[in-house]
Amino acid sequence: MGAWATENLIDAIEGKTDLQLFAAHPTLLPCPLVLRDSVASPKHQDASSRAAPDSLTRPNT
């Protein structure tokens, strides 16, 4: 979520803005705010955390 959207979402939740400016039928949905680095799916317990081999990350020359 971008900074503009986050700011407007917080203002809407706190009742600091007129929601009619944003939608014909405004609706607030329960949605937890998350840290930027926490949006990825959790790794499976059996997943390896090793880096990819250089042969997979370097361009072919």
PDB file of C-alpha atoms in Angstrom:
ATOM      1  CA  MET A   1       0.000   0.000   0.000  1.00  0.00           C
ATOM      2  CA  GLY A   2       1.420   3.381  -0.941  1.00  0.00           C
ATOM      3  CA  ALA A   3       1.951   6.307   1.412  1.00  0.00           C
ATOM      4  CA  TRP A   4      -1.064   8.209   0.026  1.00  0.00           C
ATOM      5  CA  ALA A   5      -3.362   5.219   0.517  1.00  0.00           C
ATOM      6  CA  THR A   6      -2.004   4.499   3.990  1.00  0.00           C
ATOM      7  CA  GLU A   7      -2.461   8.098   5.097  1.00  0.00           C
ATOM      8  CA  ASN A   8      -6.024   8.183   3.773  1.00  0.00           C
ATOM      9  CA  LEU A   9      -6.842   4.810   5.339  1.00  0.00           C
ATOM     10  CA  ILE A  10      -5.633   5.983   8.743  1.00  0.00           C
ATOM     11  CA  ASP A  11      -7.575   9.251   8.408  1.00  0.00           C
ATOM     12  CA  ALA A  12     -10.713   7.295   7.461  1.00  0.00           C
ATOM     13  CA  ILE A  13     -10.367   4.927  10.408  1.00  0.00           C
ATOM     14  CA  GLU A  14      -9.859   7.848  12.784  1.00  0.00           C
ATOM     15  CA  GLY A  15     -12.815   9.743  11.268  1.00  0.00           C
ATOM     16  CA  LYS A  16     -10.667  12.675  10.098  1.00  0.00           C
ATOM     17  CA  THR A  17     -11.858  12.699   6.478  1.00  0.00           C
ATOM     18  CA  ASP A  18     -15.068  12.701   4.471  1.00  0.00           C
ATOM     19  CA  LEU A  19     -15.268   9.246   2.924  1.00  0.00           C
ATOM     20  CA  GLN A  20     -17.680  10.510   0.251  1.00  0.00           C
ATOM     21  CA  LEU A  21     -14.660  12.096  -1.444  1.00  0.00           C
ATOM     22  CA  PHE A  22     -13.192   8.661  -2.167  1.00  0.00           C
ATOM     23  CA  ALA A  23     -16.038   6.297  -3.074  1.00  0.00           C
ATOM     24  CA  ALA A  24     -19.731   6.236  -3.894  1.00  0.00           C
ATOM     25  CA  HIS A  25     -20.293   3.573  -1.218  1.00  0.00           C
ATOM     26  CA  PRO A  26     -17.347   3.777   1.185  1.00  0.00           C
ATOM     27  CA  THR A  27     -16.614   0.677   3.199  1.00  0.00           C
ATOM     28  CA  LEU A  28     -13.964   0.076   5.811  1.00  0.00           C
ATOM     29  CA  LEU A  29     -12.664  -3.467   5.852  1.00  0.00           C
ATOM     30  CA  PRO A  30     -10.766  -4.981   8.776  1.00  0.00           C
ATOM     31  CA  CYS A  31      -7.235  -5.180   7.444  1.00  0.00           C
ATOM     32  CA  PRO A  32      -4.172  -5.287   9.678  1.00  0.00           C
ATOM     33  CA  LEU A  33      -1.310  -2.986   8.786  1.00  0.00           C
ATOM     34  CA  VAL A  34       1.866  -4.997   8.357  1.00  0.00           C
ATOM     35  CA  LEU A  35       5.550  -4.188   8.378  1.00  0.00           C
ATOM     36  CA  ARG A  36       7.088  -3.848   4.926  1.00  0.00           C
ATOM     37  CA  ASP A  37       9.291  -6.921   5.338  1.00  0.00           C
ATOM     38  CA  SER A  38       6.476  -9.084   6.663  1.00  0.00           C
ATOM     39  CA  VAL A  39       4.295  -9.276   3.546  1.00  0.00           C
ATOM     40  CA  ALA A  40       6.037 -12.310   2.047  1.00  0.00           C
ATOM     41  CA  SER A  41       4.630 -15.752   2.670  1.00  0.00           C
ATOM     42  CA  PRO A  42       6.322 -17.536   5.550  1.00  0.00           C
ATOM     43  CA  LYS A  43       8.939 -20.096   4.584  1.00  0.00           C
ATOM     44  CA  HIS A  44       8.052 -23.741   5.036  1.00  0.00           C
ATOM     45  CA  GLN A  45       9.900 -25.339   7.902  1.00  0.00           C
ATOM     46  CA  ASP A  46      11.684 -27.702   5.531  1.00  0.00           C
ATOM     47  CA  ALA A  47      12.707 -24.892   3.152  1.00  0.00           C
ATOM     48  CA  SER A  48      16.391 -24.195   2.837  1.00  0.00           C
ATOM     49  CA  SER A  49      17.649 -20.706   3.556  1.00  0.00           C
ATOM     50  CA  ARG A  50      20.861 -21.171   1.578  1.00  0.00           C
ATOM     51  CA  ALA A  51      21.696 -18.703  -1.170  1.00  0.00           C
ATOM     52  CA  ALA A  52      21.327 -19.778  -4.785  1.00  0.00           C
ATOM     53  CA  PRO A  53      24.519 -21.034  -6.448  1.00  0.00           C
ATOM     54  CA  ASP A  54      26.430 -18.452  -8.468  1.00  0.00           C
ATOM     55  CA  SER A  55      25.620 -20.369 -11.642  1.00  0.00           C
ATOM     56  CA  LEU A  56      21.947 -19.528 -11.113  1.00  0.00           C
ATOM     57  CA  THR A  57      22.435 -15.860 -10.320  1.00  0.00           C
ATOM     58  CA  ARG A  58      25.137 -14.804 -12.787  1.00  0.00           C
ATOM     59  CA  PRO A  59      24.318 -13.994 -16.401  1.00  0.00           C
ATOM     60  CA  ASN A  60      25.697 -16.395 -18.992  1.00  0.00           C
ATOM     61  CA  THR A  61      28.838 -15.018 -20.632  1.00  0.00           C
TER      62      THR A  61
END
